[in-house]
Coordinates of C-alpha atoms in Angstrom, one line a residue:
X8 CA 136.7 147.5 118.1
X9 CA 133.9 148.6 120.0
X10 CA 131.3 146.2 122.2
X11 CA 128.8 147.3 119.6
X12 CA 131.1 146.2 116.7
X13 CA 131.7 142.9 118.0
X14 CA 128.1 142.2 118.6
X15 CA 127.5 143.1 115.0
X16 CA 130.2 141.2 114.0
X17 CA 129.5 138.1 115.8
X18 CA 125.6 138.4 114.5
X19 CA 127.4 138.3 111.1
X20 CA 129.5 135.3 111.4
X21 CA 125.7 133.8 112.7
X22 CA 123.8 134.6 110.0
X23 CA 126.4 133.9 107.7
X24 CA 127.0 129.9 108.6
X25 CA 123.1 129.9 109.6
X26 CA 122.6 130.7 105.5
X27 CA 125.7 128.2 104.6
X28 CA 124.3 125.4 106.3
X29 CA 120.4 125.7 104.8
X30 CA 122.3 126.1 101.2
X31 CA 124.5 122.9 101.4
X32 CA 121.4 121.0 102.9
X33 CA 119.1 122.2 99.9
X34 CA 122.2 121.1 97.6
X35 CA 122.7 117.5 99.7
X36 CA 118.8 117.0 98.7
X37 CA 118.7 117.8 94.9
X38 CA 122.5 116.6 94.6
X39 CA 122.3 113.6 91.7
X40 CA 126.2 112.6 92.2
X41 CA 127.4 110.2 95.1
X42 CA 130.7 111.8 95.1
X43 CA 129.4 115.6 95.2
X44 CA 127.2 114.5 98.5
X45 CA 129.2 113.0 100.3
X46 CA 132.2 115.8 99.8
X47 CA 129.2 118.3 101.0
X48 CA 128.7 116.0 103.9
X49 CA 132.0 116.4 105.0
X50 CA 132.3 120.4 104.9
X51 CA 128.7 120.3 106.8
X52 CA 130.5 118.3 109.2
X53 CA 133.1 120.3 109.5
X54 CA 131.5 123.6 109.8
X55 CA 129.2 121.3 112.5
X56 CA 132.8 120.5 114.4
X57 CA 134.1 124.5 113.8
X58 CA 131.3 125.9 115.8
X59 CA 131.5 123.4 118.5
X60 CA 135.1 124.0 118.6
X61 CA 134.3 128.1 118.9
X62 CA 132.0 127.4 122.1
X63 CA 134.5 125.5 123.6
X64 CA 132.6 122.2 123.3
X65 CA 134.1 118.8 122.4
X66 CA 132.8 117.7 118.7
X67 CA 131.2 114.1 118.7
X68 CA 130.7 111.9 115.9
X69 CA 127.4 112.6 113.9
X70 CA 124.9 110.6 112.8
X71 CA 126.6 111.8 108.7
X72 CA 129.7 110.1 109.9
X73 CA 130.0 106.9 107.5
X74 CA 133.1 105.7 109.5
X75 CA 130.7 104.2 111.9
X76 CA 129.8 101.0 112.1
X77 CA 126.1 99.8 112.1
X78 CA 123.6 97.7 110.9
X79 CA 123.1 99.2 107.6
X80 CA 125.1 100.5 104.8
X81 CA 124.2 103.3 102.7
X82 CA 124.8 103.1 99.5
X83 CA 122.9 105.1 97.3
X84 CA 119.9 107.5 98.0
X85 CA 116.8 105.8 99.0
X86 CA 118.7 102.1 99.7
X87 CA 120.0 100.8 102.8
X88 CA 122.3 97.6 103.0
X89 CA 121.5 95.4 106.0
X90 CA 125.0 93.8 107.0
X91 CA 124.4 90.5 107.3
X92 CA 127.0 89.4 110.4
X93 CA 125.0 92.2 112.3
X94 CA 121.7 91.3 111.4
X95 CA 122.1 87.9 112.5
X96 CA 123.3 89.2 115.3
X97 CA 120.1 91.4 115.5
X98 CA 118.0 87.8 114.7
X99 CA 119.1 86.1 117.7
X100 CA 119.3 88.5 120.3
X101 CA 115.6 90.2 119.6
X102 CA 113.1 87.4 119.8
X103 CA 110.2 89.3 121.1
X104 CA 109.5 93.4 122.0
X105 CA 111.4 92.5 125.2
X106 CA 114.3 91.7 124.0
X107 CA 114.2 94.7 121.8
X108 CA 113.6 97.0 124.4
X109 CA 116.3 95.5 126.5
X110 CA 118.4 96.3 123.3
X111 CA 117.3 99.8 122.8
X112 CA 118.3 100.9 125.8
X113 CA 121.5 99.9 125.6
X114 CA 122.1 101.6 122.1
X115 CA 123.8 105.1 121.4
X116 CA 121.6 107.5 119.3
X117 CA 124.2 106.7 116.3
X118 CA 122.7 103.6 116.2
X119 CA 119.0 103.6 116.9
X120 CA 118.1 103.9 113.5
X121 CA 119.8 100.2 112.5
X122 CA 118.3 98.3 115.6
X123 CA 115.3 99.8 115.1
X124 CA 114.7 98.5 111.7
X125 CA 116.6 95.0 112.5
X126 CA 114.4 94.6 115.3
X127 CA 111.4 95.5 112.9
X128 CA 112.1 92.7 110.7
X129 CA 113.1 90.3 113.1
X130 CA 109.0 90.8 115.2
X131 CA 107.4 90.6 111.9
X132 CA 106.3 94.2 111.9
X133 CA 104.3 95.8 109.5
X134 CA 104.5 99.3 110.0
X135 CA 107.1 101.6 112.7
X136 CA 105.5 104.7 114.2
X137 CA 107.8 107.3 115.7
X138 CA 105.5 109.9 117.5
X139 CA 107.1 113.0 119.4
X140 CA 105.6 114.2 122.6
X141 CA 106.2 117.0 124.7
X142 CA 108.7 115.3 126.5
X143 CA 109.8 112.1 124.6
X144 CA 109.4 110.3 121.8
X145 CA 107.5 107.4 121.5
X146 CA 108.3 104.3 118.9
X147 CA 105.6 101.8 118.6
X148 CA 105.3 98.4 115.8
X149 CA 102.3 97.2 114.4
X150 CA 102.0 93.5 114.3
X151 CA 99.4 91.6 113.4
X152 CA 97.2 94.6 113.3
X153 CA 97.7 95.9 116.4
X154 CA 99.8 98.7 117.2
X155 CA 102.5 98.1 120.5
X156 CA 104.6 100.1 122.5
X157 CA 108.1 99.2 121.9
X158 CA 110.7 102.1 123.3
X159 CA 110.4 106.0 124.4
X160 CA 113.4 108.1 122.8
X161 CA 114.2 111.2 124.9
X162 CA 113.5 113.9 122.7
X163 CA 117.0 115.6 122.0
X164 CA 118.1 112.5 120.2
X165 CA 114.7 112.4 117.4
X166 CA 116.3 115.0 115.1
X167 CA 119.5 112.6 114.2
X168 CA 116.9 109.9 114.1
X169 CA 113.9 111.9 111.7
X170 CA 117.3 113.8 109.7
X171 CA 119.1 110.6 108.8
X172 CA 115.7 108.6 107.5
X173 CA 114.4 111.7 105.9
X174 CA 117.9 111.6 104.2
X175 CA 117.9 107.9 102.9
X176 CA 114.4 107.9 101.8
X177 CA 114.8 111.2 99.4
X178 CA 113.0 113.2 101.9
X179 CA 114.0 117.5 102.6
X180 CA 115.4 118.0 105.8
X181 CA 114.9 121.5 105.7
X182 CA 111.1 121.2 105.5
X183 CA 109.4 120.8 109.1
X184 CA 106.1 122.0 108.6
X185 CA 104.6 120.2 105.5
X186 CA 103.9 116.2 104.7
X187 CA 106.1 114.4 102.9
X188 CA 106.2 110.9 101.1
X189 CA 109.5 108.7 100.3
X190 CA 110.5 105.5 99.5
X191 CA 113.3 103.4 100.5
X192 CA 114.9 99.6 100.5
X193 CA 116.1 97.8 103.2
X194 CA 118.5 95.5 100.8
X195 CA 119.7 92.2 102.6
X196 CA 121.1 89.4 101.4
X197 CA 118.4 86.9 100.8
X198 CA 115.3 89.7 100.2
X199 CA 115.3 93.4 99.5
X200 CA 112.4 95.2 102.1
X201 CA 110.5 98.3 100.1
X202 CA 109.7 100.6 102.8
X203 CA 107.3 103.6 102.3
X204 CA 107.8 106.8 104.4
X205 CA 105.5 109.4 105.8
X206 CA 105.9 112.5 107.3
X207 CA 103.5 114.8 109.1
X208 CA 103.7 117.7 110.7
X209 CA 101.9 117.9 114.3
X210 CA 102.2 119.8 117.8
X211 CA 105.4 118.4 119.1
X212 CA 107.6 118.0 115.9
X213 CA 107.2 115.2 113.1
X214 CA 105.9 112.3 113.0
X215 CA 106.8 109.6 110.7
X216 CA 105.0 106.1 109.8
X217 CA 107.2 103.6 107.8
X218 CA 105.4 100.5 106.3
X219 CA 107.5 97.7 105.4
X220 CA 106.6 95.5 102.9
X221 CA 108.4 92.3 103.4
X222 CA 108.1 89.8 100.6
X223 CA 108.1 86.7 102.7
X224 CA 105.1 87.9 104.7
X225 CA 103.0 87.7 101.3
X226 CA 100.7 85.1 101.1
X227 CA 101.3 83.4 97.9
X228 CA 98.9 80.4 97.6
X229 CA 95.1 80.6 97.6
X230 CA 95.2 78.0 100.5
X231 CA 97.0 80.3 102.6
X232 CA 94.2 82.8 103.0
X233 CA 92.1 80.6 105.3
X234 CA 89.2 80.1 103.0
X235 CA 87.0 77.5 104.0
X236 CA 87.1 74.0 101.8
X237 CA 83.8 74.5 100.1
X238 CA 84.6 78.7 99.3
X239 CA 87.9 77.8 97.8
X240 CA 86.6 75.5 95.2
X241 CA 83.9 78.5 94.2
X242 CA 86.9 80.6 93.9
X243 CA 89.4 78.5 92.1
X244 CA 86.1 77.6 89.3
X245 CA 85.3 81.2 89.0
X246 CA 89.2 82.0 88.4
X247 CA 89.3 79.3 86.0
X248 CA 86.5 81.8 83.7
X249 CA 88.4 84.1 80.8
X250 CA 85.5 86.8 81.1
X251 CA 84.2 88.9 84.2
X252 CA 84.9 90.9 87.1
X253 CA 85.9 89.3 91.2
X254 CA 85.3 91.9 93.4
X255 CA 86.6 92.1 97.1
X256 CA 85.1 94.2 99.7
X257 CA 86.1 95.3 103.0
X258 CA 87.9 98.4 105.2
X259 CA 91.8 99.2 104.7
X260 CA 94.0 96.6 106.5
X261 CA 91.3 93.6 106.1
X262 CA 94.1 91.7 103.6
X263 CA 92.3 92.5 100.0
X264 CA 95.8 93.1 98.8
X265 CA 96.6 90.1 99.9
X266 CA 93.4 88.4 98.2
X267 CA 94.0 89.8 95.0
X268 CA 97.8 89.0 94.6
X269 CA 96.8 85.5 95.3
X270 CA 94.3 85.1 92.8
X271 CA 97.2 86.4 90.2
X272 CA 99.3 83.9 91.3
X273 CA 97.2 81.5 90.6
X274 CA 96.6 82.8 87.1
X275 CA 99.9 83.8 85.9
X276 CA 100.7 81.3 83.2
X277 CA 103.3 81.9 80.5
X278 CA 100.3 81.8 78.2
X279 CA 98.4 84.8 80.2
X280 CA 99.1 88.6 79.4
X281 CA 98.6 90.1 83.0
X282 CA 98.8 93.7 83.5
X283 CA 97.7 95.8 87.0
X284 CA 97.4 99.6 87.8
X285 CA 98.4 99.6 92.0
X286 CA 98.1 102.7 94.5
X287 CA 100.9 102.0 94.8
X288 CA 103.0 98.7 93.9
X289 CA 103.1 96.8 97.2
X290 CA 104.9 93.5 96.0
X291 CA 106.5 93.1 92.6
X292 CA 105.6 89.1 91.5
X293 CA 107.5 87.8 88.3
X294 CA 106.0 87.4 84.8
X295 CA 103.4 90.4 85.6
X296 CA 103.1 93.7 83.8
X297 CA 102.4 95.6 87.1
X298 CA 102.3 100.1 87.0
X299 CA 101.6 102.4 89.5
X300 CA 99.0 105.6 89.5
X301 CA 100.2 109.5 89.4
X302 CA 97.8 111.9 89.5
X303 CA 100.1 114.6 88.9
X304 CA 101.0 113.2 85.5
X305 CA 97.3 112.3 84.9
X306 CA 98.0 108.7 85.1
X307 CA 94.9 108.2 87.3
X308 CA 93.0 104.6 87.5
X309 CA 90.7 105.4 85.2
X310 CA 93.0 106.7 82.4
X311 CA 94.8 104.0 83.3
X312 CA 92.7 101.5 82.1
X313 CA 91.4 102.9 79.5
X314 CA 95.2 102.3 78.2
X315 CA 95.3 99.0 79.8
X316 CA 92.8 98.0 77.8
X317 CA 94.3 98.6 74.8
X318 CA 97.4 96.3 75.7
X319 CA 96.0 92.8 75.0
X320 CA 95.4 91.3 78.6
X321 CA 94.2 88.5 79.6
X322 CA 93.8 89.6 83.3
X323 CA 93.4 93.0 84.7
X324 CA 94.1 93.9 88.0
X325 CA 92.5 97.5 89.2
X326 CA 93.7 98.5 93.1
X327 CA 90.8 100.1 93.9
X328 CA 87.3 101.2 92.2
X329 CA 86.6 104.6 93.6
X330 CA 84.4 106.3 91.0
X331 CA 82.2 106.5 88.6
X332 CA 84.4 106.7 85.7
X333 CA 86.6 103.3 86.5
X334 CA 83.9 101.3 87.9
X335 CA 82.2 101.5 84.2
X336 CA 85.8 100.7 82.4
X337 CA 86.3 97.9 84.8
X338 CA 82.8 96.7 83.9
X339 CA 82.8 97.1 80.3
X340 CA 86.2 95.3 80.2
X341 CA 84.9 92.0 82.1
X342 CA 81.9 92.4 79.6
X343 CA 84.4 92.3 76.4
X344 CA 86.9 89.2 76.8
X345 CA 88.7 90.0 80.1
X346 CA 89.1 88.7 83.4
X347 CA 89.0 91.7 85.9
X348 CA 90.5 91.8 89.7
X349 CA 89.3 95.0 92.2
X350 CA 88.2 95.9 95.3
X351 CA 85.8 98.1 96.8
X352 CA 84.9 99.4 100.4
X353 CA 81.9 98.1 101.4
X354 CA 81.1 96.2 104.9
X355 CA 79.8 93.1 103.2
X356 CA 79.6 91.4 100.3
X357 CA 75.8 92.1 100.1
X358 CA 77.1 96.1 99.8
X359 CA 79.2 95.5 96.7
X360 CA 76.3 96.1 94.1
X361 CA 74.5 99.2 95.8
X362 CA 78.0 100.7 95.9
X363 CA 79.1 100.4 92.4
X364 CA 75.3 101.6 92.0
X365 CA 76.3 104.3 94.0
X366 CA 79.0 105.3 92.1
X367 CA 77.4 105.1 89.0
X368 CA 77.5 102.0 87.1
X369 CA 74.2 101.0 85.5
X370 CA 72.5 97.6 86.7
X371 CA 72.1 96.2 83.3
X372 CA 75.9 95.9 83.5
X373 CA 76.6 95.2 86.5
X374 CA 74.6 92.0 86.5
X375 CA 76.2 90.4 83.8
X376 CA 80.0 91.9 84.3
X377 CA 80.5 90.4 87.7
X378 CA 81.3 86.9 88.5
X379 CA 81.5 87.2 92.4
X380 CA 81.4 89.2 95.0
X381 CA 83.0 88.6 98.4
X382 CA 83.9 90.6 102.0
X383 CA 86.7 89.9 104.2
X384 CA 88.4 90.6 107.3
X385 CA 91.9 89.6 109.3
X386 CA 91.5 87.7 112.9
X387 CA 94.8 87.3 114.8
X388 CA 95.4 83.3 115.4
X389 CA 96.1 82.5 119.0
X390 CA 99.3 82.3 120.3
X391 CA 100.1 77.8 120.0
X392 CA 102.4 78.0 122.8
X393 CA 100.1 79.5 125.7
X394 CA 96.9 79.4 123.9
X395 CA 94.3 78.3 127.2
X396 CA 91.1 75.7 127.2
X397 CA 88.6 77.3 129.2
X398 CA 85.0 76.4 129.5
X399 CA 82.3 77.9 127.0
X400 CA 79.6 80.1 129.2
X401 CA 75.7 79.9 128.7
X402 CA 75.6 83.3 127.0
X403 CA 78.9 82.6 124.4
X404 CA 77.4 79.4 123.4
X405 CA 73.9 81.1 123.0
X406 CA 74.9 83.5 120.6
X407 CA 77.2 80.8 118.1
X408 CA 74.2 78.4 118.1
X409 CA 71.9 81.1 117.1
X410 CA 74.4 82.3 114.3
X411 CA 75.1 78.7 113.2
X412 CA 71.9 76.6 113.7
X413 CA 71.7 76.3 110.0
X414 CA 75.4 75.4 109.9
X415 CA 76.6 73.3 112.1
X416 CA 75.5 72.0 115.4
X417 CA 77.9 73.1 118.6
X418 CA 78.3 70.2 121.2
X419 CA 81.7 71.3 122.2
X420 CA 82.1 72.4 126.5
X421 CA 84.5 73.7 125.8
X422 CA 86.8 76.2 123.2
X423 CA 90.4 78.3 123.6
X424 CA 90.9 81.9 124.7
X425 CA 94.3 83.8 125.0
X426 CA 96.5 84.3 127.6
X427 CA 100.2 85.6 126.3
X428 CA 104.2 84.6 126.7
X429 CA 107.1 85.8 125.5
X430 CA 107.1 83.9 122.1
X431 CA 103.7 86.2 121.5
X432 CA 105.3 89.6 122.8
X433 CA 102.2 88.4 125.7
X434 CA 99.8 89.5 123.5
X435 CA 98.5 85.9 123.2
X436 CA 98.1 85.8 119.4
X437 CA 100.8 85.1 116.4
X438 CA 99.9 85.6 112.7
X439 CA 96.5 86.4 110.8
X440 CA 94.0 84.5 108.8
X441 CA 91.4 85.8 107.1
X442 CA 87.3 85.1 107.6
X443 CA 85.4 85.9 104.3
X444 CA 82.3 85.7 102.6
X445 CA 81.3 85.6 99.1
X446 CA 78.4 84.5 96.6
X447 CA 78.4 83.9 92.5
X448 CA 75.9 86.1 90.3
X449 CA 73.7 83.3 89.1
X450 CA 70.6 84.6 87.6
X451 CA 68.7 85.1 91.1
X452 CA 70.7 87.2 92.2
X453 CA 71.0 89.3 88.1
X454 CA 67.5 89.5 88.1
X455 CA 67.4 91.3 91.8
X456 CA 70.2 93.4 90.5
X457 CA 68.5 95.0 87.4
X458 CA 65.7 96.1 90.4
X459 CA 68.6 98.2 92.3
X460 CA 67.9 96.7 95.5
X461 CA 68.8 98.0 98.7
X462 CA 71.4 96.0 100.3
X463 CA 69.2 93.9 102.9
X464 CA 67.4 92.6 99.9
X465 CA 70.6 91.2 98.6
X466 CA 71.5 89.8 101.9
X467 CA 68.2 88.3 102.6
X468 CA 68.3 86.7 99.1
X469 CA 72.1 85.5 99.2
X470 CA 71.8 84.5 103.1
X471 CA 68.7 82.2 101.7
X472 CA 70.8 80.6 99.3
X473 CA 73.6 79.4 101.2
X474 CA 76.0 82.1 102.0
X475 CA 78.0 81.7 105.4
X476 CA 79.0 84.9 106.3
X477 CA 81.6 86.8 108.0
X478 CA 80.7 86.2 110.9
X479 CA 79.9 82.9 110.8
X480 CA 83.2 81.7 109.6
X481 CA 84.6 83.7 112.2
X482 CA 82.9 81.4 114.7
X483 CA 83.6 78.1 113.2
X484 CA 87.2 79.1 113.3
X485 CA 86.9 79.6 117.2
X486 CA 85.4 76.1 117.6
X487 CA 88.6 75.3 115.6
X488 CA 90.8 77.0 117.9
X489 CA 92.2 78.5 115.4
X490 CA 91.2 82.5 117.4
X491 CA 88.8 83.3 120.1
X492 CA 85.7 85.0 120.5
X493 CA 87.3 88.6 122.0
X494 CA 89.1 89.0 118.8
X495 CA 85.9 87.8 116.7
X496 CA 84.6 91.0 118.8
X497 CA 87.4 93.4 117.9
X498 CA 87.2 92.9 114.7
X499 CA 83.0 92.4 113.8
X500 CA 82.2 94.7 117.0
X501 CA 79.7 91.6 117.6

């Protein structure tokens, strides 16, 4: 055989397990049976181990090889099964983003995927970030709203990583240069975790955002939220009404979800028909009637509730109001026997009526549709282990007198800051609690809505009778020492 035979030849035998490998991989994605993916697994594997063999290179175990053992079991597409010896172990070796860098290090590429999500749950974290540079990868944790460094990958190892969670939540890995969107459960022994994936495409490979949604982090109880004494009697009467529409305002992340879950709780009774349309389900609670949008089957949130409607509720719960068509269902159904739960994003309470304005909804029903209105935000709580009592300066003082003279009269020296430790990953601040704002449509406030005022008007007017604001309750939770004034800052840039 000639050189130029051989070449040919060899280019072949390239091409040829090049196209194998992309066929068995579109067949392990679409594959329904268990037992037909993980026999295509194997010959992947072996084909993997063939050519390695061929180059003269000693095959290793791959990240496909069940006969590992790690922190998770899979089990069927799209759920994971946290091993509960290991997790434990997991549990009392990573305390804090130290410890779980410490244990990082020491862990083999096979196994980065389990420690990573053990060491997830065991911080508390909402969200994982894996983001590829040009010469590492970087994974970072949300907690408490705030996103932190936790270990850089070197880059060689991310595809295992990316391939084996695109894998388990029902994701193509054959696709690199499109988003994607999966699902998939951490299951454990005590509570299954729902985590949602993302993948994006960018300059230096993909990067993917998982959020976990961990039961025991939801806030359950109305008296959990951090409401004020005198704000959670308004909201527990105006729950306590069959007709009319709550509102909550606010950006993404400031806990409305959170809100609005409590106040079914606190309504679902055997005797109450609940039902809610979610973008998408975030918790599943017990005894609710709880669906999910698709816009690709034209189950939108106003078709939605146009068929929700037609169910018998009680209570309605909408995720979000974000146009014309919904925000005049939603009305029209807190005008006609039902009690209606949504959000909006506005930056204060004051904005909710201009906005649904906005969108379309006429005054005449707005006014008599809605019950309340209210804005809210998330301030981390400091850290009770290292929190620090420091003096309050002439300009600090200033401002909270001037923002509470009608409230409550400061006589304090002194007030608590943050500092950091290890219990706090030294960021000086464990947990959330939310600072809100609200006020009731009594028939002030109706008759200033069928004028379409501008939103000042409706804060002057609300302000004047009584509302604390945002901002306010934000600063009567320093003098509490329950946070500080730099987060106050972060958060209302004020």
């Amino acid at each position: 055989m000639s050189q130029g035979d051989k070449s040919t030849c060899l280019i072949f035998n390239i091409l040829f397990t090049l196209i194998l490998e992309i066929l068995m991989i579109d067949c392990l994605i679409n594959m329904p049976s268990q037992e037909r993916k993980t026999n295509l697994e194997k010959r992947l594997k072996e084909i993997r181990q063939r050519e390695l063999k061929e180059k003269g290179i000693k095959p290793e175990k791959t990240p496909l090889d069940s006969s590992q053992k790690t922190l998770i079991k899979e089990t069927k597409l799209g759920v994971v099964e946290l091993k509960e010896e290991r997790t434990s172990n997991t549990e009392k070796e990573v305390k804090n983003l130290a410890d779980l860098k410490n244990r990082m290090s020491k862990t083999a590429t096979t196994e980065a995927v389990e420690i990573m999500f053990g060491g997830a749950v065991s911080v508390k974290a909402s969200d994982i970030h894996l983001e590829p540079g040009e010469k590492s990868v970087g994974l970072r944790f949300r907690i408490d709203g705030v996103l932190q460094n936790v270990f850089d990958f070197e880059k060689k190892a991310y595809p295992a990583i990316l391939n084996r969670i695109k894998l388990t939540a029902g994701l193509k890995i054959n696709i690199h240069d499109a988003p994607q969107d999966g699902r998939l459960t951490l299951k454990g022994k005590e509570v299954d975790i729902e985590v949602r994936v993302s993948v994006l495409p960018g300059a230096y490979g993909e990067s993917m955002v998982m959020r976990l949604l961990d039961p025991r982090a939801l806030k359950k109880d109305l008296e959990e939220l951090g409401m004020r004494s005198e704000l959670l009697e308004e909201i527990k009467k105006q729950l306590k009404k069959t007709t009319g529409a709550i509102l909550t305002t606010g950006p993404t992340g400031s806990g409305k979800t959170t809100t609005l879950y409590a106040f079914l709780n606190f309504v679902n009774k055997p005797g109450i028909k609940i039902i809610t349309i979610e973008d998408p389900i975030e918790y599943h609670i017990k005894g609710i009637s709880q669906t999910q949008v698709e816009p690709e089957k034209g189950y939108s949130f106003a078709s939605g509730l146009r068929s929700i409607v037609r169910q018998d509720p009680d209570v309605i719960l909408v995720g979000e109001i974000r146009d014309a068509e919904t925000s005049e269902i939603a009305m029209h159904a807190a005008l006609t026997g039902h009690l209606v739960f949504s959000t909006l994003h506005t930056n204060d309470a004051a904005g909710t009526i201009p906005r649904l304005i906005d969108l379309g909804a006429k005054p005449q029903i707005i006014a008599p549709a809605i019950n309340l209105a209210m804005a809210q935000r998330l301030v981390r709580k400091l850290c009770q282990e290292c929190k620090k009592k420091v003096e309050i300066s002439a300009e600090e003082i200033k401002k909270m007198r001037e923002s509470l003279k009608n409230i409550k009269k400061i006589d304090k020296e002194s007030i608590f800051k943050a500092t950091g430790c290890k219990r706090c990953n030294f960021t000086g601040y464990q947990g959330r609690i939310g600072i809100f704002e609200a006020f009731p449509i009594d028939q002030e406030v109706e008759k200033l809505i069928l004028k379409s005022p501008a939103i000042s008007e409706i804060r002057e007017l609300i302000i004047k009778k009584g509302m604390m604001t945002v901002l306010q309750d934000g600063y009567l939770k320093v003098l509490d020492g329950i946070t500080d004034l730099a987060e106050i800052e972060r958060i209302l840039g004020s």
